[in-house]
CSV table of C-alpha atoms in Angstrom, one decimal:
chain,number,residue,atom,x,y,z
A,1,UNK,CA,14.8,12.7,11.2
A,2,UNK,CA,14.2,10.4,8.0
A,3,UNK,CA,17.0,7.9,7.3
A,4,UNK,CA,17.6,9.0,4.4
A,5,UNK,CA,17.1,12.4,3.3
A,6,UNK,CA,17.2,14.1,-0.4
A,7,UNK,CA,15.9,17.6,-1.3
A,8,UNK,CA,12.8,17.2,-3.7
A,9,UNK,CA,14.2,19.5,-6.0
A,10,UNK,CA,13.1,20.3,-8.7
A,11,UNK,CA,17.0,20.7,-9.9
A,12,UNK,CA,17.0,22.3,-13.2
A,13,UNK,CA,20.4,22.9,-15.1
A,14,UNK,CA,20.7,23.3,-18.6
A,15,UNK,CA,22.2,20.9,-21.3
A,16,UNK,CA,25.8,19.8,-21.3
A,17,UNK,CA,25.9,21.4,-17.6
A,18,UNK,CA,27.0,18.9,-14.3
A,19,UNK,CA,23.8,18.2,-12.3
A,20,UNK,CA,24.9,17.5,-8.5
A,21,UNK,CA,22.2,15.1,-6.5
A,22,UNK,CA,23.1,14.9,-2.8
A,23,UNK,CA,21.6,12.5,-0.3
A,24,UNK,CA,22.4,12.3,3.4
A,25,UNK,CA,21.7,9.6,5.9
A,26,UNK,CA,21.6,9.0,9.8
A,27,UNK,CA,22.5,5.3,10.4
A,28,UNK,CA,26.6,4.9,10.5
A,29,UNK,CA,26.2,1.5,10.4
A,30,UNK,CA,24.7,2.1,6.7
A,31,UNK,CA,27.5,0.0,4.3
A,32,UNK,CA,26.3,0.4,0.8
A,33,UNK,CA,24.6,3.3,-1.6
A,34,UNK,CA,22.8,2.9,-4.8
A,35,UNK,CA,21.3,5.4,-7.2
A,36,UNK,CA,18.4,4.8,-9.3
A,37,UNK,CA,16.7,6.2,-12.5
A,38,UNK,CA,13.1,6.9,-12.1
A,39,UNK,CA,11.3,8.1,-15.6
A,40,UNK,CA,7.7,9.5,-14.9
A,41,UNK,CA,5.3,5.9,-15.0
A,42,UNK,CA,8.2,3.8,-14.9
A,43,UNK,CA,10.0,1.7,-12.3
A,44,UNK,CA,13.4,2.7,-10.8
A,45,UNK,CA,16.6,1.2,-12.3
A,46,UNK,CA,19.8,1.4,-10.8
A,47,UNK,CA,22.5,3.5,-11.9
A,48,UNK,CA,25.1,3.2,-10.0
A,49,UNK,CA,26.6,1.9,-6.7
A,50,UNK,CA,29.4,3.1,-3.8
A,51,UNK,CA,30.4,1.1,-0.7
A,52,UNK,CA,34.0,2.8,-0.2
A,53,UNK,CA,34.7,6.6,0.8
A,54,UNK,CA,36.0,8.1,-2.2
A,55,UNK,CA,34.4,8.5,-6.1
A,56,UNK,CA,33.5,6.2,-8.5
A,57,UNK,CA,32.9,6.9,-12.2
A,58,UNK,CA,30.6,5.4,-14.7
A,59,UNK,CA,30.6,7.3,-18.3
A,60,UNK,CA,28.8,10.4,-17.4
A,61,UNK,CA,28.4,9.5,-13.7
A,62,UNK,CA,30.1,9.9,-10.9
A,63,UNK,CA,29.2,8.8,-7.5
A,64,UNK,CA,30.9,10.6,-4.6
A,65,UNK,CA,31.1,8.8,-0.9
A,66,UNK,CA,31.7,10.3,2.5
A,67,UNK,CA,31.1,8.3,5.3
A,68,UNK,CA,32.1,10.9,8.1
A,69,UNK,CA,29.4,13.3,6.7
A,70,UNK,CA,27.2,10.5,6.2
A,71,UNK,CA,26.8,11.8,2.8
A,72,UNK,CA,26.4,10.5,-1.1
A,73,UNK,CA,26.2,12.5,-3.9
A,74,UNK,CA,25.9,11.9,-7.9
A,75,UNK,CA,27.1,13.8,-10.6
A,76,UNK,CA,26.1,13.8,-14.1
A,77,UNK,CA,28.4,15.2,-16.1
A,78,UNK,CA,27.3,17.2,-19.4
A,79,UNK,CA,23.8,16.8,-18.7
A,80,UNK,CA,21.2,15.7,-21.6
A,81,UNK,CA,17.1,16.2,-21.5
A,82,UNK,CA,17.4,12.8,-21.6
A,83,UNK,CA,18.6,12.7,-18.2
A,84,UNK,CA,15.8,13.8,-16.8
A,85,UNK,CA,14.1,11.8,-14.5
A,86,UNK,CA,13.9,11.2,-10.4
A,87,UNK,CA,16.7,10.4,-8.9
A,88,UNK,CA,16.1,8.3,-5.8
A,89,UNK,CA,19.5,7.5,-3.2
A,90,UNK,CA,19.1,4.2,-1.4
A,91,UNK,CA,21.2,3.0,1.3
A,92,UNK,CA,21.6,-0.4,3.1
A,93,UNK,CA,21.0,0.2,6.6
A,94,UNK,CA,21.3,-2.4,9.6
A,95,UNK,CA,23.2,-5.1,7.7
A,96,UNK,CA,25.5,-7.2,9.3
A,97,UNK,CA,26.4,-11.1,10.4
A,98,UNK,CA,23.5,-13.0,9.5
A,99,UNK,CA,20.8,-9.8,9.6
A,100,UNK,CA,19.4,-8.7,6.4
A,101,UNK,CA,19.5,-5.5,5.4
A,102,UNK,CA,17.1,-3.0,4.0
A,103,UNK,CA,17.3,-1.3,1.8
A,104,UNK,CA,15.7,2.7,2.2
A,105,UNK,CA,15.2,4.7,0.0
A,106,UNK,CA,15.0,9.1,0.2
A,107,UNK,CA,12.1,10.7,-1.6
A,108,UNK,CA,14.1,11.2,-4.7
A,109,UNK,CA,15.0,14.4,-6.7
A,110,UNK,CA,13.2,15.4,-9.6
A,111,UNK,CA,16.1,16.7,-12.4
A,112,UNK,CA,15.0,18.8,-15.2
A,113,UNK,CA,17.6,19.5,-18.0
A,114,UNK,CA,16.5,21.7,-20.5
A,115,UNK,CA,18.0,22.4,-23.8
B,1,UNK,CA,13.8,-5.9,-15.9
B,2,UNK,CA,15.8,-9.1,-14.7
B,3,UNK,CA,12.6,-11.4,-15.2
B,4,UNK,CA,10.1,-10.0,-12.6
B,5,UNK,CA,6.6,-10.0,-13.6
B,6,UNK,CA,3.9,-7.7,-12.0
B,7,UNK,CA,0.1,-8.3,-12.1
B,8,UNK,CA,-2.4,-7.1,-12.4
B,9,UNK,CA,-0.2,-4.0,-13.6
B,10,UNK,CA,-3.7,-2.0,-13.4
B,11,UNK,CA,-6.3,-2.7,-10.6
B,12,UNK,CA,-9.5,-0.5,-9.0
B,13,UNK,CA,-11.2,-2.3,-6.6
B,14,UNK,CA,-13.7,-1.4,-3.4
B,15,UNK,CA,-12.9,0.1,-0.1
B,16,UNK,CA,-13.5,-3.7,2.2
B,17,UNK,CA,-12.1,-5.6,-0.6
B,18,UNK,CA,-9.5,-8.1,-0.9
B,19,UNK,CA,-7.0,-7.9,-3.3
B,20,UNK,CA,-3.5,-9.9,-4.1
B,21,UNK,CA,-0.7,-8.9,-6.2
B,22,UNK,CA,1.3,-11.3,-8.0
B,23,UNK,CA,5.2,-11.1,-8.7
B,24,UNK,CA,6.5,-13.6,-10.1
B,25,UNK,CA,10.4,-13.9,-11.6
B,26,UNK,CA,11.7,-16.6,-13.3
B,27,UNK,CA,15.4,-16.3,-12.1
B,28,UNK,CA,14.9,-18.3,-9.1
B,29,UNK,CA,16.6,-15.2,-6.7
B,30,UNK,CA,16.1,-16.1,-3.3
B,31,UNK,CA,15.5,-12.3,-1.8
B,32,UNK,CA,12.5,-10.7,-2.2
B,33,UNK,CA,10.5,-7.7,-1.8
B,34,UNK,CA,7.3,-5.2,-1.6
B,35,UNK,CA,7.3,-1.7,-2.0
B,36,UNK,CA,4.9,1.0,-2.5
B,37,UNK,CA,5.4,4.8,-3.6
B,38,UNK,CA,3.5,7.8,-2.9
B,39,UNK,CA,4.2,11.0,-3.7
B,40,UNK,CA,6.5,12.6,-1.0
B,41,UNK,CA,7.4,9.5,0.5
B,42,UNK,CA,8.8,8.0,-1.9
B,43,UNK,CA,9.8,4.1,-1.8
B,44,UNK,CA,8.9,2.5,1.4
B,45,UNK,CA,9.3,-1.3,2.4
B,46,UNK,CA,6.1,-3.1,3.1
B,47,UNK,CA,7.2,-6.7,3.1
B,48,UNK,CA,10.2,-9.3,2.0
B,49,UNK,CA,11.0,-12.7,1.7
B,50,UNK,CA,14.7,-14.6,1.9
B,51,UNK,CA,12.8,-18.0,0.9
B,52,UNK,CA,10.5,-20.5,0.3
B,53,UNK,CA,7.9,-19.3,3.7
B,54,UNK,CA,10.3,-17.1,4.9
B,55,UNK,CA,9.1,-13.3,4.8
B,56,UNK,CA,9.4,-10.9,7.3
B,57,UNK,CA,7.7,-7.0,7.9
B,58,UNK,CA,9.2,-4.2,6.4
B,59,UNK,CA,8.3,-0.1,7.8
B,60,UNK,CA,4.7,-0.4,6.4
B,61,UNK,CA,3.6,-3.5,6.7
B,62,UNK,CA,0.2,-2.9,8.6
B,63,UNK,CA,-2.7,-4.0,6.6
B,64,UNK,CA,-0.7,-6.0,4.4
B,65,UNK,CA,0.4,-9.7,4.4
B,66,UNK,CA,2.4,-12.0,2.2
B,67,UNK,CA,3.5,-15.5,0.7
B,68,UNK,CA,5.8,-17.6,-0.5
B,69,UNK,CA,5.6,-21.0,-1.8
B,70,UNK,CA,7.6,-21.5,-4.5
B,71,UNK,CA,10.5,-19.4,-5.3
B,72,UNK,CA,9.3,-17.9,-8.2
B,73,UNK,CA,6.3,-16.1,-6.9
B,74,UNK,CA,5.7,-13.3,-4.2
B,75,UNK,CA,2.2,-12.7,-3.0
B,76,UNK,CA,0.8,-9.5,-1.6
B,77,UNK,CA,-2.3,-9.4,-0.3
B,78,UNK,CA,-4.4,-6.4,0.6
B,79,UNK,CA,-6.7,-7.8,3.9
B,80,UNK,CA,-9.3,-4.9,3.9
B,81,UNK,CA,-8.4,-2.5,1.2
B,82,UNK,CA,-8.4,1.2,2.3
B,83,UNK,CA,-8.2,4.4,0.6
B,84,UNK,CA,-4.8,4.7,2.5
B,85,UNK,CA,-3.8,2.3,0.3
B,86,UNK,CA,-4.3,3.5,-3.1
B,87,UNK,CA,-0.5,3.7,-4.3
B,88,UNK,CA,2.0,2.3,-7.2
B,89,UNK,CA,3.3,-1.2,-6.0
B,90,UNK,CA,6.8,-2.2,-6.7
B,91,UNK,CA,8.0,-6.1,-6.7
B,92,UNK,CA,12.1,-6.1,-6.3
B,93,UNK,CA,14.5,-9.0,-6.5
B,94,UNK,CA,17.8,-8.9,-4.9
B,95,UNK,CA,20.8,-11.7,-6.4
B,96,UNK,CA,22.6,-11.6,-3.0
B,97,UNK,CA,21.9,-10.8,0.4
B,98,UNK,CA,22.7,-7.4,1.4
B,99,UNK,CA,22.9,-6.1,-2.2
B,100,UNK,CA,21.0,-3.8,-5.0
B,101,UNK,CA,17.7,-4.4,-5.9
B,102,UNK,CA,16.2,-4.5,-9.3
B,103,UNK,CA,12.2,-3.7,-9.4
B,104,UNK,CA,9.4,-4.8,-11.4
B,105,UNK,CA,7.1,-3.1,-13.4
B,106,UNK,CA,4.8,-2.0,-11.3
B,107,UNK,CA,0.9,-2.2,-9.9
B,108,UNK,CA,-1.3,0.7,-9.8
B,109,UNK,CA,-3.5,0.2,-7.5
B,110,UNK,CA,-6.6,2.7,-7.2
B,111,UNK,CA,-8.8,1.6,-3.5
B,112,UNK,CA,-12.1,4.0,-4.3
């Protein structure tokens, strides 16, 4: 089972609709979440972050955390072709005292929003 | 692109070779790190630093190794290269331990 899991999609929803990203993960030691951005040829940039059950919003984004399901999810709400891009989940895994954690990443979902 | 520099951003080279990538950032971060991507696998860790001569092995490390002798700059160095090894390399930073990373630009790197 890979640490962190995401399905490769392609998602494709149309403009101004909510794109849902989910993202699952095995170690329940893991203590923080990030999503990033990744336009084709580009490098990834983060988006947003999570470390407490619950949703967090960011303009158009929302970042949904359950740590009983071991799950993160992102929603982008009223979805523009610009939007389209990879969307990779990362999670900190095996951080704690003095360790260091690192930080793994799924295989990312590819979003498609079409006009 | 918090101040990380990539090169060469473009590079073929030899299967046998040896070939270093340079990151260098010009925030004076203390962490660290080297990732490549490859289709369906997506980011994996190859290698990172928390200091001056301190690095450590990420999940793909083999056939790789690394340095750091000033702060700023982040060696990776390709012993042998191999076919295998024909990927996109990402240089990241990270402010704090235990936090988000921000990535470079990134190295293509073809091994023919």
């Amino acid at each position: 089972q890979k640490e962190v899991e995401q399905n490769s999609g392609p998602l494709s929803v149309p403009e101004g609709a909510i794109a849902s990203l989910n993202c699952t993960y095995s170690d329940r030691g893991s203590q923080s979440f990030f999503w990033y951005r990744q336009y084709s040829g580009k490098s990834p940039e983060l988006i947003m972050f999570i470390y407490s059950n619950g949703d967090k919003e960011d303009g158009r984004f929302t970042a949904q955390l359950n740590k009983a399901s071991q799950y993160v999810s992102l929603l982008i709400r009223d979805s523009q072709p610009s939007d389209s891009a990879t969307y990779l989940c990362a999670v900190l895994i095996n951080a704690g005292g003095t360790s260091y954690g690192k930080l793994t990443f799924g295989q990312g979902t590819i979003l498609t929003v079409h006009p | 692109d918090a101040g990380i520099t990539q090169s060469p951003r473009h590079k073929v080279t030899e299967t046998g070779t040896p070939v270093t990538l340079r990151c260098h950032q010009t925030e004076n971060h203390r962490y660290m790190y080297w990732y490549r991507q490859d289709p369906g696998h997506g980011l994996r860790l190859i290698h990172y630093s928390y200091g001056v001569k301190d690095t450590d092995k990420g999940e793909v490390s083999d056939g790789y190794s690394v340095s750091r002798s000033k702060t700023e700059d982040f060696l990776l160095t390709l012993e042998s290269a191999t076919s295998s090894q024909t990927s996109v390399y990402f240089c990241a930073i990270s402010v704090r331990r235990n936090t988000e990373a921000f990535f470079g630009q990134g190295t293509r790197l073809t091994v023919v």
